[in-house]
CSV table of C-alpha atoms in Angstrom, one decimal:
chain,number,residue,atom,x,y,z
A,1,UNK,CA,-15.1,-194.8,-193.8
A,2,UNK,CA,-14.9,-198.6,-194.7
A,3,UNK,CA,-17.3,-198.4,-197.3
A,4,UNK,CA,-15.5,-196.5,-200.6
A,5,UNK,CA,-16.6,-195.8,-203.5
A,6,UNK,CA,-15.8,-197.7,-206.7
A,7,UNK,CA,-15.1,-196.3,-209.5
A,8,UNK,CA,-14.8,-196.9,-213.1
A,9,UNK,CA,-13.3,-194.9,-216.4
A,10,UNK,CA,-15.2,-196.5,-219.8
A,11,UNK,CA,-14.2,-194.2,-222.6
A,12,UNK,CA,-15.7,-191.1,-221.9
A,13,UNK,CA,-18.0,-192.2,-219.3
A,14,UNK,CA,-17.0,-192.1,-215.6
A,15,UNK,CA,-19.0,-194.6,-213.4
A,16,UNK,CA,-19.0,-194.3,-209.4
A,17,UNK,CA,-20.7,-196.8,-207.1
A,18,UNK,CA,-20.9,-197.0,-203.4
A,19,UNK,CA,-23.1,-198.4,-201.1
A,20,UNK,CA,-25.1,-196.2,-198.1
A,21,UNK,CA,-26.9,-197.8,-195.0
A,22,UNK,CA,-30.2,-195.9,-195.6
A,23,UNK,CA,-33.1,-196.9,-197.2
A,24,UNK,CA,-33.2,-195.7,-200.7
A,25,UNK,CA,-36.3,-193.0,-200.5
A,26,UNK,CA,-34.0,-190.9,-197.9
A,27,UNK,CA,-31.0,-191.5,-199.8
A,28,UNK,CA,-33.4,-190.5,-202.7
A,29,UNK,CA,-34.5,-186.9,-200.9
A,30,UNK,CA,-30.9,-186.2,-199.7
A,31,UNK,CA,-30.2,-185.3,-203.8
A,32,UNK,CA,-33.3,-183.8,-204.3
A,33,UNK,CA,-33.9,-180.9,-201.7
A,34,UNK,CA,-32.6,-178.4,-200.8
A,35,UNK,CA,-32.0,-178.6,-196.6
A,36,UNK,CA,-30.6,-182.2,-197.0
A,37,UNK,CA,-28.2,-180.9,-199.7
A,38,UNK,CA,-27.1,-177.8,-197.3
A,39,UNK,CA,-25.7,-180.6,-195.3
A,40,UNK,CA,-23.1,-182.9,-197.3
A,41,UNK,CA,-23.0,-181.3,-200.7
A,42,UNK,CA,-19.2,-180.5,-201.7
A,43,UNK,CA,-15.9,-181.8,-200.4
A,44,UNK,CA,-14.7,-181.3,-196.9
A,45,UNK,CA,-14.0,-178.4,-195.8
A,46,UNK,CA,-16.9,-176.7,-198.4
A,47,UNK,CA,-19.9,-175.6,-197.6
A,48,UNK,CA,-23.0,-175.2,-199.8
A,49,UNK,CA,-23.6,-171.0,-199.5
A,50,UNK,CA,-26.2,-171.1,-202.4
A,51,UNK,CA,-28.5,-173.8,-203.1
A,52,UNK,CA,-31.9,-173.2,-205.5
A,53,UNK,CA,-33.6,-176.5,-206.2
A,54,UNK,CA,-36.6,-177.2,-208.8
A,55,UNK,CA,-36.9,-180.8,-208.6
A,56,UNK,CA,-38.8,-181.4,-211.7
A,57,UNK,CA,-38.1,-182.4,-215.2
A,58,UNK,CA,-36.7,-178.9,-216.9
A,59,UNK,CA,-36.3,-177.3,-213.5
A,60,UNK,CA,-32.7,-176.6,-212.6
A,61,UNK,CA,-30.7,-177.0,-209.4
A,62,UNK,CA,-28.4,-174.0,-209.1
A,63,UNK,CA,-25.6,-173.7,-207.0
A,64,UNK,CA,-22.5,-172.2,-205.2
A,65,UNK,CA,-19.5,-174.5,-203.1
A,66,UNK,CA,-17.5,-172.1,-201.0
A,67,UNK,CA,-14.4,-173.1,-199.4
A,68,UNK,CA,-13.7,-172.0,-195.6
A,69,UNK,CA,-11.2,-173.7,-194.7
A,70,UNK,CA,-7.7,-172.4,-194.7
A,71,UNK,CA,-6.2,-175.4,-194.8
A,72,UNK,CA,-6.4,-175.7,-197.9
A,73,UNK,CA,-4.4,-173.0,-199.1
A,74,UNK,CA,-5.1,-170.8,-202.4
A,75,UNK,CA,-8.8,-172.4,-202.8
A,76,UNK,CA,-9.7,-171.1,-199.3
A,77,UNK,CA,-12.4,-168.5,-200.2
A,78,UNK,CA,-12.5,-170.0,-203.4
A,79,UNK,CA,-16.5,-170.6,-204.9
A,80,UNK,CA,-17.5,-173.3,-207.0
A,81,UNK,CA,-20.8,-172.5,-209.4
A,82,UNK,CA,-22.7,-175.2,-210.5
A,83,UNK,CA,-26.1,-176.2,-212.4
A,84,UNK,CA,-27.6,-179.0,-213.3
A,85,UNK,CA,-31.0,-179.2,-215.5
A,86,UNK,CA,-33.0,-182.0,-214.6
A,87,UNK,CA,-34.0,-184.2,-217.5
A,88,UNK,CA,-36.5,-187.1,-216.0
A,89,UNK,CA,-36.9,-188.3,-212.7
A,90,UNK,CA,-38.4,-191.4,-211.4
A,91,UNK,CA,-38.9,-191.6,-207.2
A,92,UNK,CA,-36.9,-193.1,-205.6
A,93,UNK,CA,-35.3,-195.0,-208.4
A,94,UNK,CA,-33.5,-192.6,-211.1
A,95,UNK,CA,-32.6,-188.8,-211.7
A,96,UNK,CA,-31.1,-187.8,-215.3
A,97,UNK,CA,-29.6,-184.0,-215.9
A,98,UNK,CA,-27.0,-182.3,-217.8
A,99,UNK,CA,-24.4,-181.2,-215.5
A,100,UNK,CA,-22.5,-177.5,-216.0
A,101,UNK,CA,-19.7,-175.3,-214.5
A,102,UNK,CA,-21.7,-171.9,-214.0
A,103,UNK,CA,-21.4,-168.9,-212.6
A,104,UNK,CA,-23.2,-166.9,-210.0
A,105,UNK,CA,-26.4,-166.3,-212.7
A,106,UNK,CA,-26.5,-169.2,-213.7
A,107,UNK,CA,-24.7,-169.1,-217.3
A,108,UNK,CA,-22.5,-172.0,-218.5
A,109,UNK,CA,-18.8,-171.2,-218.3
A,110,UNK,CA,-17.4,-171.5,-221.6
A,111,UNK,CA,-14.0,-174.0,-221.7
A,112,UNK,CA,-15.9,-176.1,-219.5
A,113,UNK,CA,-16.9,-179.1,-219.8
A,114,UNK,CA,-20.4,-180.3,-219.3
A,115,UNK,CA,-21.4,-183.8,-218.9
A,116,UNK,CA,-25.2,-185.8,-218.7
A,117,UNK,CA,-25.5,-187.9,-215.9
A,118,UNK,CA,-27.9,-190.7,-214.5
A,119,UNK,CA,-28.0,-191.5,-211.2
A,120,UNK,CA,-29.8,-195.2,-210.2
A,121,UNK,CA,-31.4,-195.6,-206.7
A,122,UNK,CA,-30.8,-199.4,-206.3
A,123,UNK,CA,-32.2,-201.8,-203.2
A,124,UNK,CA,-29.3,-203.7,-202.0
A,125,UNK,CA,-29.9,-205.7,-199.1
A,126,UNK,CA,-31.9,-203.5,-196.8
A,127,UNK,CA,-29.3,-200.6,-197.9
A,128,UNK,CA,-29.2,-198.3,-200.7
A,129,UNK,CA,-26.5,-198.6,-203.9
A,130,UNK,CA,-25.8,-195.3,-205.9
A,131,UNK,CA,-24.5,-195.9,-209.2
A,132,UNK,CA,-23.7,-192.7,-211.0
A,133,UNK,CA,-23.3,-192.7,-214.7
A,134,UNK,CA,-21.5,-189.4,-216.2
A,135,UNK,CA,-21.2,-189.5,-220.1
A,136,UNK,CA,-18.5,-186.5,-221.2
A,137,UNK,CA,-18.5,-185.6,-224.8
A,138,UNK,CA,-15.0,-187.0,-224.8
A,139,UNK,CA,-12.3,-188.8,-223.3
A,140,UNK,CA,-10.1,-185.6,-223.1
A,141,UNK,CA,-13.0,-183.9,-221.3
A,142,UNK,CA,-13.6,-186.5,-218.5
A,143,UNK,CA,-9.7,-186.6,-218.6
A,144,UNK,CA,-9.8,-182.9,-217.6
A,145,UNK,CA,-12.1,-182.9,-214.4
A,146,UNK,CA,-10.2,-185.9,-213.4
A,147,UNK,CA,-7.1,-184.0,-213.3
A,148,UNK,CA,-8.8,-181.3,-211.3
A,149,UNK,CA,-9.4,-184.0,-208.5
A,150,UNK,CA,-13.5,-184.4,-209.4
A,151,UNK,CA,-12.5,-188.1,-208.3
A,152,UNK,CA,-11.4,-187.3,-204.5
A,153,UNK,CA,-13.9,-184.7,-204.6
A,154,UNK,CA,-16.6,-186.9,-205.1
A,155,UNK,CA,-15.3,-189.4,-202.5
A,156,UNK,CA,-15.5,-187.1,-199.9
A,157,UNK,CA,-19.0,-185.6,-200.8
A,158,UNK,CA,-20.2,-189.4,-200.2
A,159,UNK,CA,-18.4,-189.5,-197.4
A,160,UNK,CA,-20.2,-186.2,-195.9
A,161,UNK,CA,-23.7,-187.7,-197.6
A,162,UNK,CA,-23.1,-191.2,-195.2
A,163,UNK,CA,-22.4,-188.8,-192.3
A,164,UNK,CA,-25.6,-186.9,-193.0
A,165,UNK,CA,-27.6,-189.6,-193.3
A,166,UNK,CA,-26.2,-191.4,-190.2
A,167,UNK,CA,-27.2,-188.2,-188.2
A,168,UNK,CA,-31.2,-188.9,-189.3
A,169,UNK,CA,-31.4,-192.0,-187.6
């Protein structure tokens, strides 16, 4: 992929940026339903085995990342919960929620940390620029999902999201 994401550490707020070659509504619907997410959510070699979206201010998107590949070692079989609770939304141009480690019903997992994020649907010439804003409720806690590789993580769930988006054309 020639076009990476940028990204930026400000205190306890991790900003990522990256440009896709969609127009922004589509790039837009890809985060907010379900059978786009099925298709690109989670780093390679992850799939997306649960995936309950209420895409609505106070509805919650509820999740599970599985890993099946067995290249990568002890996290093969691994699962991943997560849930995010949607805060306000504005088509096609913002989405806010509070982001949480979970488990399979849905509660937060305590000793993890949680984070609120706002994600901006810009135009940019003819394309679409994501800017994702994640405020942690301290240095030390963005400091921890950074050490368990949230940044390369990311970067390849873009990645999968250009692929997806290329396949639509």
């Amino acid at each position: 992929m020639s076009n990476k994401m940028i990204t930026k550490v400000n205190g306890q707020e991790l900003i990522l940026e990256r440009v896709f070659d969609a127009p922004r509504e589509l790039v837009f619907k890809a985060f907010s339903e379900a059978e786009h997410l099925k298709h690109w959510w989670g780093p390679r070699g992850w799939v997306l085995k649960v995936c309950n979206v209420d895409f609505r201010p106070g509805g919650i998107w509820h999740y599970c990342m599985k890993c099946v590949d067995d290249n990568q070692g002890e996290f093969f079989g691994y699962e991943s919960w997560g849930k995010a609770v949607y805060r306000e939304i504005e088509e096609p141009e913002r989405v806010v929620y509070t982001d949480y480690f979970s488990d399979a019903e849905g509660n937060e997992a305590e000793g993890m940390p949680a984070s609120d994020s706002t994600m901006l649907f810009l135009e940019h010439e003819g394309k679409t620029k994501l800017v994702s804003k994640t405020l942690y409720e301290s240095e030390e806690a963005l400091k921890t999902v950074l050490d368990m590789g949230m940044e390369q993580g990311i970067a390849e769930t873009w990645d999968r999201l250009e692929e997806h988006l290329e396949s639509l054309k």
